[in-house]
Coordinates of C-alpha atoms in Angstrom, one line a residue:
M28 CA 191.0 -138.3 161.3
G29 CA 192.3 -139.3 164.8
V30 CA 194.1 -137.2 166.9
P31 CA 197.2 -137.1 166.3
I32 CA 199.6 -138.9 169.4
R33 CA 202.6 -140.0 170.0
V34 CA 203.4 -143.6 171.7
L35 CA 206.4 -144.4 172.9
M36 CA 205.9 -148.7 173.7
V37 CA 208.0 -150.6 176.0
E38 CA 207.6 -154.0 174.7
D39 CA 209.0 -156.8 173.5
S40 CA 205.7 -158.6 171.7
E41 CA 205.1 -156.7 168.5
D42 CA 201.8 -158.3 167.9
D43 CA 201.0 -156.9 171.9
A44 CA 202.3 -153.4 170.8
L45 CA 200.4 -153.8 167.0
L46 CA 196.3 -154.7 170.0
I47 CA 197.6 -151.3 172.0
V48 CA 198.0 -149.5 168.7
R49 CA 195.1 -150.7 167.3
E50 CA 192.3 -149.6 170.7
L51 CA 193.7 -145.8 170.4
K52 CA 192.6 -145.4 166.8
S53 CA 189.2 -147.1 167.6
G54 CA 188.8 -144.8 170.4
G55 CA 190.3 -142.3 167.8
Y56 CA 193.3 -141.6 168.4
D57 CA 196.0 -140.7 165.0
V58 CA 198.8 -142.7 166.7
T59 CA 202.3 -143.0 165.6
Y60 CA 204.9 -145.4 167.7
Q61 CA 207.7 -146.9 168.9
R62 CA 208.6 -150.3 170.2
V63 CA 212.2 -150.6 172.0
D64 CA 212.9 -153.6 174.7
S65 CA 216.6 -152.2 176.5
A66 CA 217.5 -149.6 178.6
G67 CA 220.1 -148.3 174.8
A68 CA 216.8 -148.3 172.7
L69 CA 214.8 -147.1 175.1
V70 CA 216.9 -143.6 176.2
L71 CA 217.6 -143.4 172.4
A72 CA 214.2 -142.7 171.3
C73 CA 213.8 -140.6 174.4
D74 CA 216.1 -138.9 173.8
S75 CA 215.2 -138.6 169.3
Q76 CA 211.7 -136.7 170.0
D77 CA 209.2 -136.0 172.2
W78 CA 206.4 -138.3 173.9
D79 CA 203.0 -138.2 174.8
L80 CA 202.3 -141.5 176.1
I81 CA 204.7 -144.3 178.0
I82 CA 203.2 -147.3 177.2
S83 CA 204.9 -150.2 178.7
D84 CA 204.9 -154.5 179.7
Y85 CA 205.9 -154.7 183.0
S86 CA 207.8 -158.0 182.7
M87 CA 210.1 -158.8 179.6
P88 CA 213.6 -161.6 179.1
H89 CA 216.2 -159.1 179.4
F90 CA 214.1 -155.1 180.4
S91 CA 212.0 -154.4 183.4
G92 CA 209.1 -152.0 183.4
T93 CA 210.1 -151.1 186.8
E94 CA 214.7 -150.8 185.2
A95 CA 212.2 -148.2 181.9
L96 CA 210.2 -145.6 184.9
N97 CA 213.5 -145.4 186.6
L98 CA 215.4 -144.4 183.6
V99 CA 212.0 -142.6 182.2
R100 CA 211.7 -140.7 186.1
S101 CA 216.3 -139.7 186.1
K102 CA 216.0 -138.2 182.4
H103 CA 213.0 -135.7 184.4
L104 CA 210.6 -136.1 182.4
E105 CA 207.3 -135.7 182.3
V106 CA 205.3 -137.5 180.6
P107 CA 202.6 -140.4 181.3
F108 CA 203.6 -143.8 181.8
I109 CA 200.8 -146.2 181.8
F110 CA 201.7 -150.5 182.6
V111 CA 199.8 -152.6 180.9
S112 CA 201.1 -156.1 181.5
G113 CA 199.1 -160.0 181.8
T114 CA 201.8 -160.4 184.8
I115 CA 201.7 -157.7 187.6
G116 CA 199.8 -158.1 190.3
E117 CA 197.9 -155.3 192.5
E118 CA 200.5 -154.9 195.0
T119 CA 203.0 -154.2 192.1
A120 CA 201.5 -152.3 190.4
V121 CA 200.7 -150.0 193.3
T122 CA 203.8 -149.6 193.7
A123 CA 205.2 -149.1 190.3
M124 CA 202.3 -146.7 191.2
K125 CA 204.5 -144.5 194.0
N126 CA 207.6 -144.5 191.5
G127 CA 206.3 -142.6 189.3
A128 CA 203.8 -144.3 186.2
Q129 CA 200.1 -142.8 186.3
D130 CA 198.0 -146.1 185.9
Y131 CA 198.4 -149.5 184.9
L132 CA 196.1 -152.1 182.9
M133 CA 195.9 -155.6 182.6
K134 CA 197.4 -156.9 178.5
N135 CA 193.8 -159.2 178.5
N136 CA 191.7 -156.5 179.0
L137 CA 192.1 -153.1 177.3
K138 CA 188.7 -151.9 177.8
R139 CA 189.7 -148.9 179.4
L140 CA 193.3 -148.1 177.7
V141 CA 191.4 -145.2 176.2
S142 CA 189.6 -143.9 179.3
A143 CA 192.8 -143.6 180.3
V144 CA 194.9 -142.0 178.2
Q145 CA 192.8 -139.7 178.4
R146 CA 192.8 -138.4 181.5
E147 CA 196.4 -138.7 181.8
L148 CA 197.0 -136.8 178.4
R149 CA 194.4 -134.6 180.2
E150 CA 195.8 -133.7 184.2
S151 CA 199.5 -133.5 181.4
E152 CA 198.1 -130.8 180.1
Q153 CA 196.8 -130.0 183.6
R154 CA 200.6 -130.3 184.7
K155 CA 201.9 -128.1 182.0
E156 CA 200.3 -125.8 181.6
R157 CA 200.5 -125.0 185.5
E158 CA 204.3 -125.1 185.3
R159 CA 204.2 -122.1 182.2
L160 CA 201.9 -120.5 185.0
Q161 CA 203.9 -120.4 187.6
K162 CA 207.4 -119.9 185.7
H163 CA 205.8 -116.9 184.7
I164 CA 205.3 -115.7 188.5
Q165 CA 208.9 -116.9 188.9
Q166 CA 210.1 -115.0 186.3
L167 CA 207.9 -111.6 186.9
Q168 CA 208.5 -111.9 190.7
K169 CA 212.2 -111.4 189.6
F170 CA 211.3 -108.9 187.1
E171 CA 209.3 -106.7 189.8
A172 CA 212.4 -107.4 192.8
I173 CA 215.1 -106.2 189.8
G174 CA 213.3 -103.3 189.2
R175 CA 212.3 -101.8 192.5
L176 CA 216.0 -102.2 193.2
S177 CA 217.4 -100.0 190.1
G178 CA 214.5 -97.6 190.2
G179 CA 215.9 -96.8 193.9
I180 CA 219.6 -96.5 192.4
A181 CA 218.6 -95.0 189.4
H182 CA 216.8 -92.3 191.3
D183 CA 220.1 -91.8 193.3
F184 CA 222.4 -91.8 190.5
N185 CA 220.0 -89.3 188.7
N186 CA 221.0 -86.8 191.1
L187 CA 224.1 -87.7 191.1
I188 CA 224.8 -86.9 187.9
G189 CA 222.4 -83.9 187.0
A190 CA 223.9 -82.1 189.8
I191 CA 228.1 -83.2 187.8
L192 CA 225.9 -82.2 184.8
G193 CA 225.1 -78.7 186.1
W194 CA 228.4 -77.6 187.1
A195 CA 229.7 -78.8 183.3
E196 CA 227.1 -77.5 181.4
L197 CA 228.2 -73.8 184.0
G198 CA 232.1 -74.9 183.0
C199 CA 230.9 -75.1 178.9
E200 CA 229.4 -71.1 179.5
D201 CA 232.2 -69.7 180.8
S202 CA 234.9 -70.8 179.2
A203 CA 236.2 -69.5 175.6
P204 CA 236.4 -71.5 173.3
G205 CA 239.1 -74.0 171.6
T206 CA 240.4 -74.1 175.1
K207 CA 241.4 -76.3 177.0
A208 CA 239.1 -76.1 180.2
R209 CA 235.8 -76.0 178.4
E210 CA 236.9 -78.8 176.4
R211 CA 237.1 -81.4 179.2
F212 CA 234.1 -79.7 180.7
Q213 CA 232.6 -81.1 177.1
K214 CA 233.5 -84.5 177.9
I215 CA 232.4 -84.0 181.4
R216 CA 228.7 -83.7 179.9
E217 CA 229.4 -86.1 177.6
Q218 CA 230.4 -89.0 179.8
S219 CA 227.1 -87.6 181.7
H220 CA 224.4 -87.9 179.7
R221 CA 225.7 -91.5 178.5
A222 CA 225.7 -92.8 182.5
A223 CA 222.2 -90.8 182.4
K224 CA 220.6 -93.0 179.4
L225 CA 221.4 -96.0 181.1
T226 CA 219.6 -94.7 183.9
S227 CA 217.1 -93.8 181.9
Q228 CA 217.1 -98.0 180.7
L229 CA 217.1 -99.4 184.2
L230 CA 214.1 -96.7 184.4
A231 CA 213.0 -98.1 181.5
F232 CA 212.5 -101.9 182.8
G233 CA 211.1 -101.6 186.4
R234 CA 208.8 -99.4 184.6
R235 CA 209.0 -96.4 186.5
Q236 CA 210.0 -94.2 183.9
I237 CA 207.2 -90.7 184.7
L238 CA 205.5 -90.7 180.9
Q239 CA 203.8 -88.1 179.1
P240 CA 201.8 -89.8 176.3
R241 CA 200.2 -88.3 173.3
K242 CA 198.6 -89.6 170.4
I243 CA 200.9 -91.4 167.8
N244 CA 200.1 -93.0 164.4
L245 CA 202.8 -94.8 164.0
N246 CA 203.3 -95.0 160.4
I247 CA 204.2 -91.4 160.9
F248 CA 206.5 -93.0 163.8
I249 CA 208.1 -95.4 161.6
R250 CA 208.4 -92.6 158.0
E251 CA 210.4 -90.3 161.1
E252 CA 212.3 -92.1 162.7
M253 CA 214.0 -93.7 159.4
N254 CA 215.0 -90.9 158.5
F255 CA 217.5 -90.8 161.3
L256 CA 218.1 -94.6 161.5
G257 CA 218.2 -95.7 158.2
K258 CA 221.4 -94.3 157.5
V259 CA 222.4 -95.7 160.4
L260 CA 221.3 -98.9 160.0
G261 CA 224.0 -98.9 157.0
E262 CA 223.6 -99.8 152.9
D263 CA 224.0 -103.7 153.6
I264 CA 220.5 -103.5 154.9
E265 CA 217.6 -104.0 153.0
I266 CA 214.5 -101.8 154.5
R267 CA 211.4 -102.9 154.2
I268 CA 208.3 -100.9 155.9
V269 CA 204.8 -102.0 155.7
E270 CA 201.8 -99.7 156.9
A271 CA 198.6 -100.6 157.4
P272 CA 196.2 -97.7 155.5
D273 CA 193.3 -97.7 158.4
L274 CA 195.9 -97.8 161.1
Q275 CA 194.1 -96.6 164.3
V276 CA 196.4 -94.4 167.0
V277 CA 198.1 -95.7 170.3
H278 CA 198.6 -93.0 174.1
A279 CA 202.1 -94.2 174.4
D280 CA 205.5 -91.7 175.2
P281 CA 206.5 -91.1 172.0
T282 CA 210.5 -90.4 173.2
Q283 CA 209.7 -94.3 175.1
L284 CA 208.3 -95.0 171.9
Q285 CA 211.5 -93.9 169.8
Q286 CA 213.9 -96.0 172.7
V287 CA 211.7 -99.4 171.4
F288 CA 211.6 -99.3 167.7
M289 CA 215.5 -98.1 167.8
N290 CA 216.7 -100.8 169.6
L291 CA 214.9 -103.0 168.0
C292 CA 216.2 -102.2 164.2
L293 CA 219.9 -101.8 165.9
N294 CA 219.8 -105.7 167.4
A295 CA 218.5 -106.3 164.2
R296 CA 221.1 -104.4 162.5
D297 CA 223.4 -107.0 164.7
A298 CA 221.9 -110.2 164.4
M299 CA 222.4 -109.8 160.5
P300 CA 226.3 -108.8 160.3
A301 CA 226.4 -109.8 156.7
G302 CA 223.2 -107.7 155.1
G303 CA 220.2 -109.2 155.2
Q304 CA 216.7 -107.1 154.9
L305 CA 214.9 -105.5 158.0
K306 CA 211.0 -105.5 157.5
I307 CA 208.6 -103.2 159.8
D308 CA 204.7 -103.3 159.4
T309 CA 201.6 -102.4 161.1
R310 CA 198.4 -103.4 161.4
N311 CA 195.3 -103.1 164.2
V312 CA 194.7 -106.3 165.3
V313 CA 192.0 -107.8 168.3
I314 CA 193.8 -110.3 170.8
G315 CA 190.8 -112.9 171.8
E316 CA 190.4 -115.1 175.0
D317 CA 192.4 -118.0 172.8
V318 CA 195.1 -116.2 172.6
C319 CA 195.3 -114.5 176.6
R320 CA 194.7 -118.7 177.0
E321 CA 197.7 -119.8 175.3
H322 CA 199.6 -116.4 175.9
V323 CA 200.2 -115.6 179.7
H324 CA 201.1 -111.8 178.7
A325 CA 198.5 -110.9 177.2
T326 CA 195.5 -109.5 177.5
A327 CA 191.9 -109.8 175.4
G328 CA 191.3 -105.6 174.0
N329 CA 192.1 -103.4 170.3
Y330 CA 196.2 -103.2 169.9
V331 CA 198.4 -101.9 167.4
L332 CA 201.0 -104.8 166.8
M333 CA 204.2 -103.3 165.6
T334 CA 206.2 -106.3 163.8
V335 CA 210.0 -106.0 163.1
T336 CA 211.3 -108.9 161.1
D337 CA 215.4 -109.3 160.4
T338 CA 216.6 -112.1 157.8
G339 CA 219.4 -112.9 160.3
L340 CA 221.4 -114.9 163.1
G341 CA 218.3 -116.5 165.0
M342 CA 218.5 -117.7 168.6
D343 CA 218.1 -120.3 169.4
D344 CA 215.3 -121.1 173.0
A345 CA 218.0 -120.9 176.0
T346 CA 218.3 -117.5 174.8
V347 CA 215.2 -117.1 174.0
E348 CA 213.8 -117.4 178.1
R349 CA 216.7 -114.7 179.2
I350 CA 216.0 -111.6 176.1
F351 CA 214.3 -109.9 178.4
E352 CA 216.2 -109.9 181.5
P353 CA 218.6 -106.6 182.2
F354 CA 222.4 -106.8 181.8
F355 CA 221.7 -110.7 179.4
T356 CA 223.6 -110.1 176.4
T357 CA 224.8 -112.6 173.4
K358 CA 227.4 -109.8 172.2
E359 CA 231.3 -109.5 172.9
L360 CA 231.8 -107.8 176.8
G361 CA 232.2 -104.2 175.5
K362 CA 230.1 -104.1 172.9
G363 CA 226.3 -104.5 174.5
T364 CA 225.3 -103.4 177.9
G365 CA 222.5 -106.0 178.0
L366 CA 220.7 -103.5 179.0
G367 CA 218.7 -102.8 175.3
L368 CA 215.8 -105.2 174.6
A369 CA 214.6 -105.7 178.8
T370 CA 214.2 -101.2 178.3
V371 CA 212.1 -102.3 175.8
Y372 CA 210.4 -105.1 177.4
G373 CA 209.7 -102.6 180.0
I374 CA 208.3 -100.5 178.5
V375 CA 206.2 -102.5 176.5
K376 CA 205.0 -103.5 179.4
Q377 CA 204.3 -99.1 181.0
H378 CA 202.0 -99.0 177.9
G379 CA 199.6 -101.3 179.2
G380 CA 201.6 -103.8 176.0
F381 CA 203.5 -107.1 175.4
I382 CA 205.5 -108.0 173.6
Y383 CA 206.7 -111.6 171.4
V384 CA 209.6 -113.1 169.8
D385 CA 209.4 -115.5 167.0
T386 CA 213.5 -117.2 166.4
E387 CA 215.1 -119.7 165.3
P388 CA 219.1 -121.3 164.7
G389 CA 219.6 -119.5 161.5
K390 CA 216.3 -118.5 159.8
G391 CA 215.8 -114.8 161.6
S392 CA 214.1 -113.1 163.6
S393 CA 210.1 -111.2 164.3
F394 CA 209.3 -108.8 167.5
R395 CA 205.6 -108.7 167.2
V396 CA 205.1 -105.8 169.8
Y397 CA 201.4 -105.1 170.8
F398 CA 200.0 -101.4 172.1
P399 CA 197.0 -100.6 173.3
A400 CA 194.2 -99.2 170.9
D401 CA 193.3 -96.0 171.4
S402 CA 190.6 -93.6 168.6
G403 CA 191.5 -90.1 167.6
V404 CA 194.6 -88.5 165.5
H405 CA 198.5 -88.3 165.2
E406 CA 199.7 -85.5 167.8
P407 CA 203.4 -84.2 166.4
R408 CA 206.2 -84.5 169.1
E409 CA 207.8 -80.9 170.9
V410 CA 210.8 -80.8 169.2
I411 CA 214.0 -79.7 172.3
H412 CA 216.6 -77.1 170.4
N413 CA 219.8 -78.9 172.8
S414 CA 221.5 -76.3 171.7
L415 CA 219.6 -73.5 172.6
A416 CA 219.7 -71.1 175.6
L417 CA 216.4 -69.4 176.5
K418 CA 216.7 -66.8 179.4
G419 CA 214.2 -64.2 181.2
S420 CA 214.3 -62.0 184.6
E421 CA 211.6 -63.2 186.7
T422 CA 211.1 -64.8 190.4
L423 CA 211.5 -69.0 190.4
L424 CA 211.2 -71.4 193.4
L425 CA 212.6 -74.1 193.4
V426 CA 212.2 -76.4 195.5
E427 CA 214.8 -80.1 195.9
D428 CA 216.1 -82.2 198.5
D429 CA 219.5 -82.9 197.5
D430 CA 222.2 -80.2 198.3
G431 CA 223.8 -80.3 195.0
L432 CA 221.7 -80.7 192.7
R433 CA 220.1 -78.0 194.3
D434 CA 223.0 -76.0 194.1
S435 CA 223.9 -76.7 190.6
V436 CA 220.8 -75.7 189.0
Q437 CA 220.0 -72.8 191.5
E438 CA 223.0 -71.4 189.4
M439 CA 222.0 -72.5 186.2
L440 CA 218.6 -70.3 186.8
Q441 CA 220.8 -67.3 187.9
T442 CA 223.0 -67.7 184.8
L443 CA 220.4 -67.1 182.7
G444 CA 218.4 -64.1 185.1
Y445 CA 216.4 -65.5 186.9
R446 CA 216.0 -64.8 191.3
V447 CA 215.7 -67.5 192.7
I448 CA 214.0 -68.8 196.0
S449 CA 215.0 -72.5 196.7
A450 CA 213.9 -74.5 199.3
P451 CA 215.3 -78.5 200.6
D452 CA 211.6 -79.9 200.8
G453 CA 208.0 -79.3 200.5
K454 CA 207.7 -77.8 204.1
K455 CA 209.9 -75.8 203.9
A456 CA 209.1 -74.3 200.3
V457 CA 205.7 -73.7 201.1
E458 CA 206.8 -71.3 204.6
L459 CA 209.1 -69.3 201.8
F460 CA 206.3 -68.9 198.9
R461 CA 204.0 -67.6 201.9
E462 CA 206.5 -65.3 202.3
H463 CA 207.3 -64.3 198.2
A464 CA 204.1 -65.3 197.0
D465 CA 203.7 -62.1 195.1
E466 CA 207.2 -63.1 194.1
I467 CA 206.8 -65.6 192.8
Q468 CA 206.1 -67.0 188.9
L469 CA 206.9 -70.8 188.5
V470 CA 207.8 -73.6 191.2
V471 CA 210.4 -75.9 189.8
M472 CA 209.6 -78.8 192.3
D473 CA 210.8 -82.2 192.8
V474 CA 208.1 -85.0 193.5
V475 CA 210.0 -87.3 195.2
M476 CA 211.4 -85.7 198.7
P477 CA 211.8 -86.2 202.4
S478 CA 209.0 -85.3 204.9
Q479 CA 206.8 -84.1 202.1
G480 CA 206.7 -84.3 198.7
G481 CA 205.9 -81.5 195.2
L482 CA 202.6 -83.8 195.3
Q483 CA 201.7 -82.8 198.6
S484 CA 203.5 -79.1 198.7
Y485 CA 201.7 -78.2 195.8
P486 CA 198.5 -78.2 196.6
E487 CA 198.7 -75.9 199.2
L488 CA 200.5 -73.3 197.2
V489 CA 197.5 -72.6 194.3
A490 CA 195.9 -73.0 198.2
I491 CA 197.8 -69.3 199.2
K492 CA 197.8 -68.3 195.1
P493 CA 195.7 -69.5 192.2
G494 CA 196.7 -70.6 189.1
I495 CA 200.7 -70.5 190.5
D496 CA 202.4 -72.7 187.1
V497 CA 204.5 -75.7 188.4
I498 CA 207.9 -77.7 186.7
F499 CA 207.7 -81.2 188.1
T500 CA 211.1 -82.8 188.0
S501 CA 212.1 -86.5 189.6
G502 CA 215.0 -89.1 188.4
Y503 CA 211.8 -91.8 188.9
A504 CA 208.8 -91.3 190.7
D505 CA 206.4 -94.0 192.9
E506 CA 203.8 -91.2 192.6
A507 CA 203.1 -91.5 188.7
E508 CA 199.1 -91.9 189.0
S509 CA 199.6 -88.9 190.3
L510 CA 202.0 -86.9 189.5
A511 CA 199.5 -88.5 185.6
A512 CA 196.4 -86.1 187.1
Q513 CA 198.6 -82.8 187.4
L514 CA 200.2 -83.4 184.3
E515 CA 196.6 -83.5 182.4
K516 CA 195.7 -80.6 183.7
G517 CA 198.6 -78.3 182.5
A518 CA 202.0 -79.0 184.9
K519 CA 204.6 -79.9 183.5
F520 CA 208.1 -82.1 184.2
L521 CA 211.3 -82.4 183.8
Q522 CA 213.1 -86.1 183.3
K523 CA 216.2 -85.6 185.6
P524 CA 218.7 -85.4 184.6
Y525 CA 218.2 -82.1 182.0
T526 CA 220.4 -80.3 180.8
L527 CA 220.8 -76.2 180.4
P528 CA 219.4 -75.6 177.4
K529 CA 216.3 -77.9 178.3
L530 CA 215.4 -76.5 181.2
S531 CA 215.6 -72.9 180.0
Q532 CA 213.1 -74.3 177.5
I533 CA 210.1 -75.3 179.9
V534 CA 211.0 -72.1 182.4
R535 CA 211.2 -69.6 179.4
N536 CA 207.7 -71.2 177.7
A537 CA 205.9 -72.0 181.0
L538 CA 206.1 -68.0 181.3
D539 CA 205.8 -67.1 178.1
R540 CA 201.8 -69.2 178.1
K541 CA 201.4 -67.5 181.6
R542 CA 201.7 -64.3 180.1
K543 CA 199.6 -65.6 177.1
S544 CA 196.5 -66.1 179.2

């Protein structure tokens, strides 16, 4: 069996077309061809399917090769175009090549045909690869620019939302149950949580979340998530889970992983309005260099693959091109933010993985998510009780540059019983800490601040009082790697915006851990 090739012949002579086909077959090609000899037939043929090669006569009674070439290029088709003629002169041939033809041959000498076709097909493939890579680079640059913008916006908004959320929670604490005031504060709190979710999605897309990874077995993780999601998906969705028995763990942030899984499953549900099957399977895979050449996103190595497949509506090529763009949605106005799959994309990329989709209109979609494989055993998630506020009486140093948020957090901590010394930046924090080091038992410090951030200030605090514990807070951090190093040493991290119970629990846990040690 030869190399398959689809050839469109612009030729008025069936015999000449057969001679060209015979020459190509003798050169090792399995030829599928169509012959046309008019402008209308050429347009119809170009629109009906993709061609690997166009071979055209130059001089025909009712349709010239020049017209054929101009017509093909006017349709922005990059398919290789070769003239094979018995009448073309050298000067005319050079002009034709300047106009977009790749080569020309004489009909009485077809010895060069096979080598010319091989060269042009090879160069055509190289052009396609360059265009594919260029398109990929442009997409990455666009995503990176949007990510930087969204990350900066999210940082400022997280401080605002944190302050609003803090005052709303304090208002709830001070209002008697069943009163109109408490009901209003609860509504403000609910809307603050919605806004916080939006900024979290923007940060995830921009890959600017602070990750707190642990070793996760996706089989266990999926089972746990389905305890909740199974009810949300509805009774008309049949759920099928296929687990690899020897699945390796992944090193991932469980909260971010939850976002990935939830978004993919809910998107699958929305794609099956009349019901259908949702299949989730896991397995270990090895990605080789051959796959990396085919998929520019991929990197060679060992991965855990999670595939989420639905039997729903599917997507066309134009939709697939844009599904990971932020704010792009196919849903009705008001039915979605267009951040779900953008969030998935950002989280997967930040974890060193990649994601692909296989889909076809009317035949469902299959999302393949690859996470780098790791060794070890599954580590259970820490449970935060959102309704339980733990109190204390110790002295804390609060360092936060945003005035509104600092006032809000200070009052929350004081409501919990703590004595709070506050500072607007890292330099002032070091000064205050030097004065009150004997009293201060814990530092709650923002990561990103003007003049001197938390990561630069903390070593100075340790130099004054070795062993002082810290809880870093941030709504966005450019210094993720440095922060990760501190977290590995035992520092805690609290993602902005945070609730009163979450603040109380992480503070109490840090102080109790210090006391026990």
